[in-house]
Coordinates of C-alpha atoms in Angstrom, one line a residue:
M1 CA -203.5 -68.6 -26.3
S2 CA -206.7 -66.8 -25.4
Q3 CA -209.8 -67.6 -27.4
R4 CA -211.1 -65.1 -29.9
N5 CA -214.7 -64.3 -30.4
L6 CA -215.4 -65.5 -33.9
T7 CA -219.1 -65.0 -33.9
L8 CA -219.1 -62.4 -36.7
L9 CA -216.9 -64.7 -38.8
T10 CA -219.9 -65.3 -40.9
D11 CA -221.4 -64.3 -44.2
F12 CA -223.7 -61.4 -44.0
Y13 CA -226.6 -63.3 -45.5
E14 CA -226.5 -65.8 -42.6
L15 CA -227.5 -62.9 -40.3
T16 CA -230.2 -61.5 -42.7
M17 CA -231.7 -65.0 -43.0
M18 CA -231.6 -65.3 -39.2
Q19 CA -233.7 -62.1 -38.9
G20 CA -236.0 -63.5 -41.5
Y21 CA -236.6 -66.7 -39.6
F22 CA -237.0 -64.6 -36.4
R23 CA -239.6 -62.4 -38.1
E24 CA -241.5 -65.3 -39.8
Q25 CA -241.8 -67.2 -36.5
Q26 CA -239.4 -69.9 -37.7
A27 CA -236.8 -69.2 -35.0
N28 CA -237.4 -72.4 -33.0
E29 CA -237.9 -74.7 -36.0
T30 CA -235.4 -77.6 -35.6
V31 CA -233.5 -78.6 -38.7
I32 CA -230.6 -80.8 -39.7
F33 CA -227.7 -79.4 -41.8
D34 CA -224.9 -81.7 -43.2
A35 CA -221.4 -80.4 -43.9
F36 CA -219.7 -82.6 -46.6
Y37 CA -217.6 -82.4 -49.7
R38 CA -218.2 -83.7 -53.2
V39 CA -214.7 -84.4 -54.7
N40 CA -211.5 -85.6 -53.1
P41 CA -208.8 -82.9 -53.3
C42 CA -205.6 -83.2 -55.2
G43 CA -206.9 -86.1 -57.3
N44 CA -206.7 -88.2 -54.2
G45 CA -208.5 -91.4 -53.3
Y46 CA -209.6 -90.1 -49.9
A47 CA -209.4 -87.1 -47.6
I48 CA -208.4 -86.6 -44.0
C49 CA -210.9 -84.7 -41.9
A50 CA -209.4 -82.1 -39.5
G51 CA -210.4 -79.0 -37.6
L52 CA -213.0 -80.4 -35.2
E53 CA -211.3 -79.0 -32.1
Q54 CA -211.4 -75.5 -33.5
V55 CA -215.1 -76.0 -34.4
I56 CA -215.8 -76.9 -30.8
E57 CA -213.9 -73.9 -29.5
Y58 CA -215.9 -71.7 -31.9
I59 CA -219.3 -73.1 -30.8
E60 CA -218.4 -72.9 -27.1
N61 CA -217.4 -69.2 -27.5
L62 CA -220.4 -68.3 -29.7
H63 CA -221.9 -65.0 -28.4
F64 CA -222.5 -61.4 -29.5
D65 CA -220.6 -58.8 -27.6
K66 CA -222.0 -55.3 -27.2
E67 CA -219.5 -54.1 -29.9
D68 CA -220.9 -56.8 -32.2
I69 CA -224.5 -55.6 -31.6
D70 CA -223.5 -52.0 -32.1
Y71 CA -221.8 -52.8 -35.4
L72 CA -224.8 -54.8 -36.7
R73 CA -227.0 -51.9 -35.7
S74 CA -224.8 -49.5 -37.7
T75 CA -225.5 -51.4 -40.9
G76 CA -229.2 -50.3 -40.7
M77 CA -230.4 -53.8 -41.6
F78 CA -231.5 -55.2 -38.3
D79 CA -234.4 -54.4 -36.0
E80 CA -234.0 -53.8 -32.3
D81 CA -236.0 -56.8 -31.2
F82 CA -233.8 -59.0 -33.3
L83 CA -230.6 -57.4 -32.0
D84 CA -232.0 -57.8 -28.4
Y85 CA -232.4 -61.6 -29.2
L86 CA -228.8 -61.7 -30.4
S87 CA -227.5 -60.1 -27.2
S88 CA -228.4 -63.3 -25.3
F89 CA -227.7 -65.8 -28.1
R90 CA -226.1 -69.1 -27.3
F91 CA -225.9 -72.3 -29.3
S92 CA -228.4 -74.8 -27.9
G93 CA -228.4 -77.6 -30.5
D94 CA -226.7 -81.0 -31.1
I95 CA -223.7 -81.6 -33.2
Y96 CA -222.3 -85.0 -34.5
A97 CA -219.0 -85.4 -36.3
I98 CA -216.5 -87.8 -37.7
P99 CA -213.4 -87.7 -35.4
E100 CA -210.4 -85.7 -36.6
G101 CA -207.7 -87.8 -38.4
S102 CA -210.3 -90.1 -39.9
V103 CA -210.2 -91.2 -43.5
V104 CA -213.3 -89.8 -45.2
F105 CA -214.9 -89.8 -48.7
P106 CA -217.1 -87.6 -50.8
R107 CA -220.8 -87.0 -50.1
E108 CA -220.7 -88.3 -46.5
P109 CA -221.4 -85.8 -43.7
L110 CA -218.3 -84.8 -41.8
I111 CA -220.4 -82.7 -39.4
K112 CA -224.1 -82.8 -38.7
V113 CA -225.8 -79.9 -37.0
V114 CA -229.2 -80.5 -35.4
A115 CA -230.5 -77.2 -34.0
P116 CA -233.1 -74.4 -34.3
I117 CA -232.8 -73.1 -37.8
M118 CA -231.4 -69.6 -36.7
E119 CA -228.6 -71.3 -34.8
A120 CA -227.8 -73.9 -37.5
Q121 CA -227.8 -71.2 -40.2
L122 CA -225.4 -68.9 -38.3
V123 CA -222.6 -71.5 -37.8
E124 CA -222.4 -72.5 -41.4
T125 CA -219.7 -70.2 -42.6
A126 CA -217.3 -70.7 -39.7
I127 CA -217.7 -74.5 -39.7
L128 CA -216.9 -74.6 -43.4
N129 CA -214.0 -72.2 -43.1
I130 CA -212.4 -74.3 -40.3
I131 CA -213.1 -77.8 -41.7
N132 CA -212.3 -76.9 -45.3
H133 CA -208.9 -75.5 -44.5
Q134 CA -207.6 -78.1 -42.1
S135 CA -209.0 -81.0 -44.1
L136 CA -207.3 -79.7 -47.2
I137 CA -203.9 -79.4 -45.7
A138 CA -204.2 -82.7 -43.8
T139 CA -205.1 -84.4 -47.1
K140 CA -202.2 -82.8 -49.0
T141 CA -199.8 -83.7 -46.2
A142 CA -200.9 -87.3 -46.2
R143 CA -199.9 -87.5 -49.9
V144 CA -196.5 -86.0 -49.2
V145 CA -195.9 -88.4 -46.3
Y146 CA -196.9 -91.3 -48.4
A147 CA -194.5 -90.3 -51.2
A148 CA -191.7 -90.2 -48.6
Q149 CA -192.1 -93.9 -47.9
G150 CA -191.3 -93.7 -44.2
D151 CA -188.8 -90.8 -44.3
G152 CA -189.5 -87.9 -42.0
I153 CA -191.4 -84.9 -43.3
M154 CA -191.0 -81.6 -41.6
E155 CA -193.5 -78.8 -42.2
F156 CA -192.0 -75.4 -42.6
G157 CA -194.5 -73.4 -44.6
L158 CA -195.2 -70.6 -42.2
R159 CA -193.6 -67.8 -44.2
R160 CA -195.5 -68.8 -47.3
A161 CA -198.9 -69.5 -45.7
Q162 CA -201.8 -67.2 -46.5
G163 CA -201.6 -65.4 -43.2
P164 CA -201.0 -66.3 -39.5
D165 CA -204.0 -68.5 -39.0
A166 CA -203.3 -70.5 -42.2
G167 CA -199.8 -71.0 -40.9
I168 CA -200.8 -72.0 -37.4
Y169 CA -203.7 -74.3 -38.2
G170 CA -202.1 -75.6 -41.4
A171 CA -199.2 -76.7 -39.3
R172 CA -201.7 -78.4 -36.9
A173 CA -203.3 -80.2 -39.8
A174 CA -200.0 -81.3 -41.2
M175 CA -199.0 -82.8 -37.9
I176 CA -202.2 -84.7 -37.8
A177 CA -201.5 -86.2 -41.2
G178 CA -198.0 -87.4 -40.3
C179 CA -195.3 -84.7 -40.2
I180 CA -192.6 -85.4 -37.6
G181 CA -192.3 -81.7 -36.7
T182 CA -193.0 -78.1 -37.7
S183 CA -190.9 -75.0 -37.9
N184 CA -193.8 -73.0 -36.5
V185 CA -193.0 -72.2 -32.9
L186 CA -196.4 -70.9 -32.0
A187 CA -198.0 -74.0 -33.4
G188 CA -195.6 -76.0 -31.3
Q189 CA -196.6 -74.1 -28.2
M190 CA -200.4 -74.2 -28.9
F191 CA -200.7 -77.8 -29.8
D192 CA -197.8 -79.4 -28.0
V193 CA -196.1 -80.8 -31.1
P194 CA -192.4 -81.1 -32.0
V195 CA -190.6 -78.0 -33.4
K196 CA -187.6 -78.5 -35.6
G197 CA -185.2 -76.5 -37.7
T198 CA -181.6 -76.0 -38.7
H199 CA -180.2 -72.7 -39.9
A200 CA -180.4 -70.3 -42.8
H201 CA -177.8 -69.4 -45.4
S202 CA -177.5 -66.0 -43.6
W203 CA -176.0 -67.9 -40.7
I204 CA -173.2 -69.1 -42.9
M205 CA -172.8 -65.7 -44.7
S206 CA -172.5 -63.8 -41.4
F207 CA -169.2 -65.6 -40.5
P208 CA -165.9 -65.0 -42.1
D209 CA -166.1 -68.4 -43.8
E210 CA -168.2 -71.6 -44.0
L211 CA -166.1 -73.8 -41.7
T212 CA -166.2 -71.2 -38.9
A213 CA -170.0 -71.0 -39.2
F214 CA -170.3 -74.8 -39.1
R215 CA -168.0 -75.0 -36.0
A216 CA -170.0 -72.4 -34.2
Y217 CA -173.3 -74.1 -34.9
A218 CA -171.9 -77.5 -33.8
K219 CA -170.7 -76.0 -30.6
L220 CA -174.1 -74.6 -29.9
Y221 CA -176.2 -77.6 -30.9
P222 CA -174.0 -80.7 -30.7
S223 CA -177.0 -83.1 -30.3
A224 CA -178.9 -81.6 -33.2
C225 CA -176.2 -80.7 -35.7
V226 CA -177.6 -80.6 -39.2
L227 CA -175.6 -78.3 -41.4
L228 CA -176.8 -76.4 -44.5
V229 CA -174.1 -77.2 -47.1
D230 CA -175.2 -75.4 -50.3
T231 CA -174.4 -71.7 -49.5
Y232 CA -171.2 -71.6 -51.7
D233 CA -170.4 -75.0 -53.3
T234 CA -172.1 -78.1 -52.1
L235 CA -169.6 -80.8 -53.0
K236 CA -166.4 -78.8 -53.0
S237 CA -167.0 -76.8 -49.9
G238 CA -170.2 -77.5 -48.0
V239 CA -170.0 -81.3 -47.6
P240 CA -166.1 -81.4 -47.0
N241 CA -166.5 -78.7 -44.3
A242 CA -169.4 -80.6 -42.7
I243 CA -167.3 -83.8 -42.6
K244 CA -164.4 -81.8 -41.1
V245 CA -166.7 -80.6 -38.3
F246 CA -168.2 -84.0 -37.7
T247 CA -164.7 -85.5 -37.5
E248 CA -163.6 -82.9 -34.9
M249 CA -166.7 -83.7 -32.9
R250 CA -166.0 -87.4 -33.0
E251 CA -162.4 -86.9 -32.0
A252 CA -163.4 -84.7 -29.1
G253 CA -165.7 -87.5 -27.8
I254 CA -168.9 -85.6 -28.6
P255 CA -171.7 -88.1 -29.2
L256 CA -173.1 -87.7 -32.7
T257 CA -176.7 -88.4 -31.6
F258 CA -178.5 -86.5 -34.5
Y259 CA -176.4 -85.0 -37.2
G260 CA -176.2 -84.6 -40.9
I261 CA -176.5 -82.1 -43.8
R262 CA -179.3 -80.2 -45.6
L263 CA -179.5 -79.6 -49.3
D264 CA -181.6 -76.6 -50.4
S265 CA -180.8 -76.2 -54.1
G266 CA -179.4 -77.8 -57.2
D267 CA -179.9 -81.3 -58.5
L268 CA -181.0 -83.0 -55.3
A269 CA -180.8 -86.6 -56.7
Y270 CA -177.2 -86.1 -57.9
L271 CA -176.0 -84.0 -55.0
S272 CA -177.4 -86.3 -52.3
K273 CA -175.9 -89.4 -53.9
E274 CA -172.5 -87.8 -54.2
A275 CA -172.7 -86.4 -50.6
K276 CA -173.6 -89.9 -49.4
K277 CA -170.5 -91.3 -50.9
M278 CA -168.4 -88.7 -49.2
L279 CA -170.0 -89.1 -45.8
D280 CA -169.8 -92.9 -46.0
A281 CA -166.1 -92.8 -47.0
A282 CA -165.4 -90.6 -43.9
G283 CA -167.2 -93.0 -41.6
F284 CA -170.5 -91.1 -41.2
S285 CA -172.9 -93.5 -42.9
D286 CA -175.6 -92.7 -40.4
A287 CA -175.6 -89.0 -41.1
V288 CA -179.0 -87.6 -42.0
I289 CA -179.3 -86.1 -45.5
S290 CA -182.1 -83.7 -45.5
A291 CA -183.5 -81.8 -48.5
S292 CA -185.8 -78.9 -49.1
N293 CA -186.5 -76.6 -52.1
D294 CA -190.1 -76.4 -53.3
L295 CA -190.8 -80.0 -52.7
D296 CA -194.2 -81.7 -53.1
E297 CA -195.3 -85.3 -53.3
Y298 CA -194.5 -85.7 -57.0
L299 CA -191.0 -84.4 -56.7
I300 CA -190.3 -86.5 -53.7
D301 CA -191.7 -89.6 -55.5
S302 CA -189.5 -88.8 -58.5
L303 CA -186.4 -88.3 -56.3
K304 CA -187.1 -91.7 -54.6
M305 CA -187.3 -93.4 -58.0
Q306 CA -184.0 -91.8 -59.0
G307 CA -182.3 -93.3 -55.9
A308 CA -181.7 -90.1 -54.1
A309 CA -179.9 -90.6 -50.9
I310 CA -182.3 -88.3 -48.9
N311 CA -183.9 -89.6 -45.8
S312 CA -185.4 -86.4 -44.4
W313 CA -187.6 -83.9 -46.2
G314 CA -188.6 -80.3 -45.4
V315 CA -191.7 -79.3 -47.2
G316 CA -193.1 -75.7 -47.2
T317 CA -195.0 -73.8 -49.8
N318 CA -196.6 -76.6 -51.8
M319 CA -197.9 -78.3 -48.6
I320 CA -199.0 -75.4 -46.4
T321 CA -201.0 -73.9 -49.3
S322 CA -201.9 -77.1 -51.1
K323 CA -200.7 -75.2 -54.1
D324 CA -202.0 -77.5 -56.8
C325 CA -205.5 -77.7 -55.2
P326 CA -206.1 -74.6 -53.1
S327 CA -209.7 -75.4 -51.9
F328 CA -211.4 -78.4 -50.3
G329 CA -214.9 -77.7 -51.6
G330 CA -216.9 -78.5 -48.5
V331 CA -220.6 -77.4 -48.5
Y332 CA -223.4 -77.2 -45.9
K333 CA -226.8 -78.2 -46.9
L334 CA -230.2 -78.5 -45.3
A335 CA -231.2 -82.2 -45.0
A336 CA -234.4 -82.3 -42.8
V337 CA -236.9 -80.1 -40.9
K338 CA -238.6 -81.4 -37.8
D339 CA -242.4 -81.5 -38.0
K340 CA -243.9 -79.6 -35.0
D341 CA -246.8 -82.0 -34.7
S342 CA -245.3 -85.4 -35.1
G343 CA -241.8 -84.6 -33.9
E344 CA -240.5 -86.5 -37.0
F345 CA -237.9 -85.2 -39.3
I346 CA -239.2 -84.4 -42.8
P347 CA -236.5 -85.0 -45.3
K348 CA -235.4 -82.2 -47.6
I349 CA -233.4 -82.5 -50.9
K350 CA -231.6 -79.9 -53.0
L351 CA -232.1 -80.6 -56.8
S352 CA -229.7 -79.6 -59.5
E353 CA -229.1 -80.3 -63.2
N354 CA -225.7 -81.5 -62.0
A355 CA -226.3 -84.9 -60.5
E356 CA -223.3 -84.6 -58.1
K357 CA -225.0 -81.6 -56.5
I358 CA -228.2 -83.4 -55.6
T359 CA -228.1 -83.8 -51.9
N360 CA -228.8 -86.9 -49.7
P361 CA -231.9 -86.1 -47.6
G362 CA -232.9 -87.0 -44.0
N363 CA -231.3 -87.6 -40.6
K364 CA -228.3 -89.7 -41.5
T365 CA -225.3 -91.5 -40.1
I366 CA -222.4 -93.4 -41.7
Y367 CA -221.2 -97.0 -41.2
R368 CA -217.8 -98.0 -42.4
I369 CA -217.5 -101.6 -43.6
Y370 CA -214.2 -103.4 -43.3
Q371 CA -213.1 -106.7 -44.6
K372 CA -212.8 -108.9 -41.6
D373 CA -209.6 -110.8 -42.3
T374 CA -207.6 -107.7 -43.5
G375 CA -209.2 -104.8 -41.7
K376 CA -209.2 -102.9 -45.0
I377 CA -212.2 -100.7 -46.0
I378 CA -214.7 -102.3 -48.3
A379 CA -217.1 -99.3 -48.6
D380 CA -218.9 -96.6 -46.5
L381 CA -222.7 -96.9 -46.1
I382 CA -224.7 -93.7 -45.6
C383 CA -228.0 -94.7 -43.9
L384 CA -230.8 -93.2 -41.8
T385 CA -230.2 -93.0 -38.1
E386 CA -232.9 -95.5 -37.2
E387 CA -231.4 -98.2 -39.3
R388 CA -229.3 -100.9 -37.6
Y389 CA -226.8 -103.4 -39.1
D390 CA -225.3 -106.5 -37.7
A391 CA -222.2 -108.2 -39.3
K392 CA -223.8 -111.6 -38.4
N393 CA -226.2 -110.9 -41.2
S394 CA -225.5 -110.8 -45.0
L395 CA -225.3 -107.3 -46.5
L396 CA -226.1 -106.1 -50.0
L397 CA -224.3 -103.0 -51.2
F398 CA -225.2 -101.3 -54.5
D399 CA -224.0 -98.2 -56.4
P400 CA -226.6 -95.5 -55.8
V401 CA -226.3 -94.3 -59.4
E402 CA -225.4 -97.4 -61.4
T403 CA -227.7 -99.6 -59.2
W404 CA -226.9 -102.8 -61.2
K405 CA -223.4 -102.8 -59.6
K406 CA -223.8 -104.8 -56.5
T407 CA -221.6 -106.4 -53.8
H408 CA -223.0 -109.2 -51.5
L409 CA -221.2 -109.6 -48.2
A410 CA -221.7 -112.9 -46.5
P411 CA -222.4 -113.1 -42.8
N412 CA -219.4 -112.7 -40.5
S413 CA -217.1 -111.8 -43.5
Y414 CA -217.1 -108.1 -42.5
T415 CA -217.1 -105.7 -39.6
L416 CA -218.9 -102.4 -39.0
R417 CA -218.1 -99.2 -37.4
E418 CA -220.4 -96.1 -37.0
M419 CA -218.3 -93.1 -37.9
M420 CA -220.2 -90.2 -36.5
V421 CA -219.9 -89.4 -32.8
P422 CA -221.9 -87.0 -30.6
V423 CA -220.0 -83.7 -29.9
F424 CA -222.6 -81.3 -28.6
K425 CA -225.8 -82.2 -26.8
E426 CA -228.3 -79.4 -26.1
G427 CA -225.5 -76.8 -26.5
K428 CA -223.1 -78.6 -24.1
C429 CA -219.9 -80.2 -25.4
I430 CA -219.8 -83.9 -24.5
Y431 CA -216.7 -84.7 -26.6
H432 CA -213.1 -84.6 -25.5
S433 CA -210.6 -83.6 -28.3
P434 CA -207.5 -85.7 -28.2
K435 CA -204.0 -84.1 -28.3
V436 CA -202.6 -83.5 -31.8
M437 CA -200.0 -86.3 -31.5
D438 CA -202.7 -88.7 -30.4
I439 CA -204.8 -87.7 -33.4
Q440 CA -201.7 -88.3 -35.6
A441 CA -201.4 -91.9 -34.2
Y442 CA -205.1 -92.5 -34.9
C443 CA -204.7 -91.0 -38.4
K444 CA -201.8 -93.4 -39.2
D445 CA -204.0 -96.3 -38.2
E446 CA -206.8 -94.9 -40.3
L447 CA -204.6 -94.7 -43.4
N448 CA -203.5 -98.3 -42.9
T449 CA -207.2 -99.3 -43.4
L450 CA -207.0 -98.2 -47.0
W451 CA -205.9 -100.5 -49.8
D452 CA -202.6 -99.5 -51.5
E453 CA -204.6 -99.0 -54.7
S454 CA -206.6 -96.2 -53.0
R455 CA -203.4 -94.5 -51.7
R456 CA -201.5 -94.2 -54.9
L457 CA -200.8 -90.6 -56.0
I458 CA -202.2 -90.9 -59.6
N459 CA -205.5 -92.5 -60.6
P460 CA -206.3 -94.0 -57.2
H461 CA -209.0 -96.7 -56.8
E462 CA -212.3 -95.1 -55.7
V463 CA -213.6 -96.2 -52.3
H464 CA -217.4 -96.6 -52.8
V465 CA -219.8 -94.6 -50.7
D466 CA -223.2 -96.3 -51.0
L467 CA -226.6 -95.5 -49.7
S468 CA -228.8 -97.8 -47.7
H469 CA -231.8 -99.1 -49.6
K470 CA -234.1 -97.2 -47.3
L471 CA -232.2 -93.9 -47.9
W472 CA -231.9 -94.5 -51.6
H473 CA -235.7 -95.2 -51.8
M474 CA -236.4 -92.0 -49.8
K475 CA -234.2 -89.9 -52.1
N476 CA -235.8 -91.2 -55.3
Q477 CA -239.3 -90.7 -53.9
L478 CA -238.4 -87.0 -53.3
L479 CA -236.9 -86.7 -56.7
D480 CA -240.0 -88.2 -58.3
S481 CA -242.2 -85.8 -56.3
Y482 CA -240.8 -82.7 -58.0
H483 CA -242.1 -81.8 -61.4
Y484 CA -240.1 -79.3 -63.3
G485 CA -241.9 -76.6 -65.2
E486 CA -245.1 -76.7 -63.0

């Protein structure tokens, strides 16, 4: 699929601020912006970051076409010398990011942009648009997959997604978080992921009767014969006719490699258990029983508790839209400005009467701390880039707000991993994005580093995100240096 020029996919004030920096001789002032989020979506205990590959594509293709310049001129807001600058614009900065598929937590930078302020300002909107959307759908999907307890989840939300892009990139994010396939054929082509599907009620209704429709489908797709059994009467017609077709296939020597039924309405717990009894009695105990019908993680969890005989799930609307939590809440905040004389980064902080909106200043990175014997996450530590840690030494962690809450880690009782990796250096991409199915495998390993208590659907245990003592001290010095009302 050819790349689109998304340069004007930005908020208008990014461009007016750019012209202001240009006019005030701030164009080459190097700054650091952090993209992060404040609260886990869906009441979850973590999030899954996704969308980095699309951010890379956006940055690499960032340029103003003649048509873009002409349009901006037509607004009457921009001077010719600034438009002339835009005509040769290219991103020249550095970008660091947490790899896609990683488990992430509130307040830690998912992406860090180090660039001239005009460039760093321009890319804000698109970065947030891309990361917010895919991280939201990946996180929602991880919840659905967890609720299914190892059963396959197929994503088929395209027709209910908020537009083509949401359907395509939502499917990508869902695959990263653990779906076994998508109904979205274009997503399958673009990202080399499995596409799956059965048939609609209209297939059944277009034939003289249900049995004829089933036989025709089985003849076409004998190695992937999953029949939709609820068009007329699930237990009196659909399941018996499916069993008749499976019996005919078996008697004809056709291998039943992948076959079964799909339920799309009614009491899924009751119908699946009754259908299972019928299939088992007919000798088809390995038949797949798939279900759909406005499923989400809570309904799947409830059906599992009720003993539903379902082992494959099709999830659409509630997952592709993250219906109960439709936004991720990522923000993009200035963290530091480089001093022209010393070359050092001067930390910047955003204040707020809401404590959760006060930002973490400075040039930062993130260390993930694992329990050595289990490989499970103990905490994340946000620190300044010049700080170094060694698991051979003891480590004191403390809550950055309730500082009396402390955890002391003994030497060699933990391991460390720096989470952020370089993606762009001086405008050139130095990072290779893995294939989606490779990201999925990595994401599965990442999820396994969480304690079960942090993965539960309701009231999960909070994974602590702490500040290093040096960063905490810097932040509090900045807070103390501001005097309200003066």
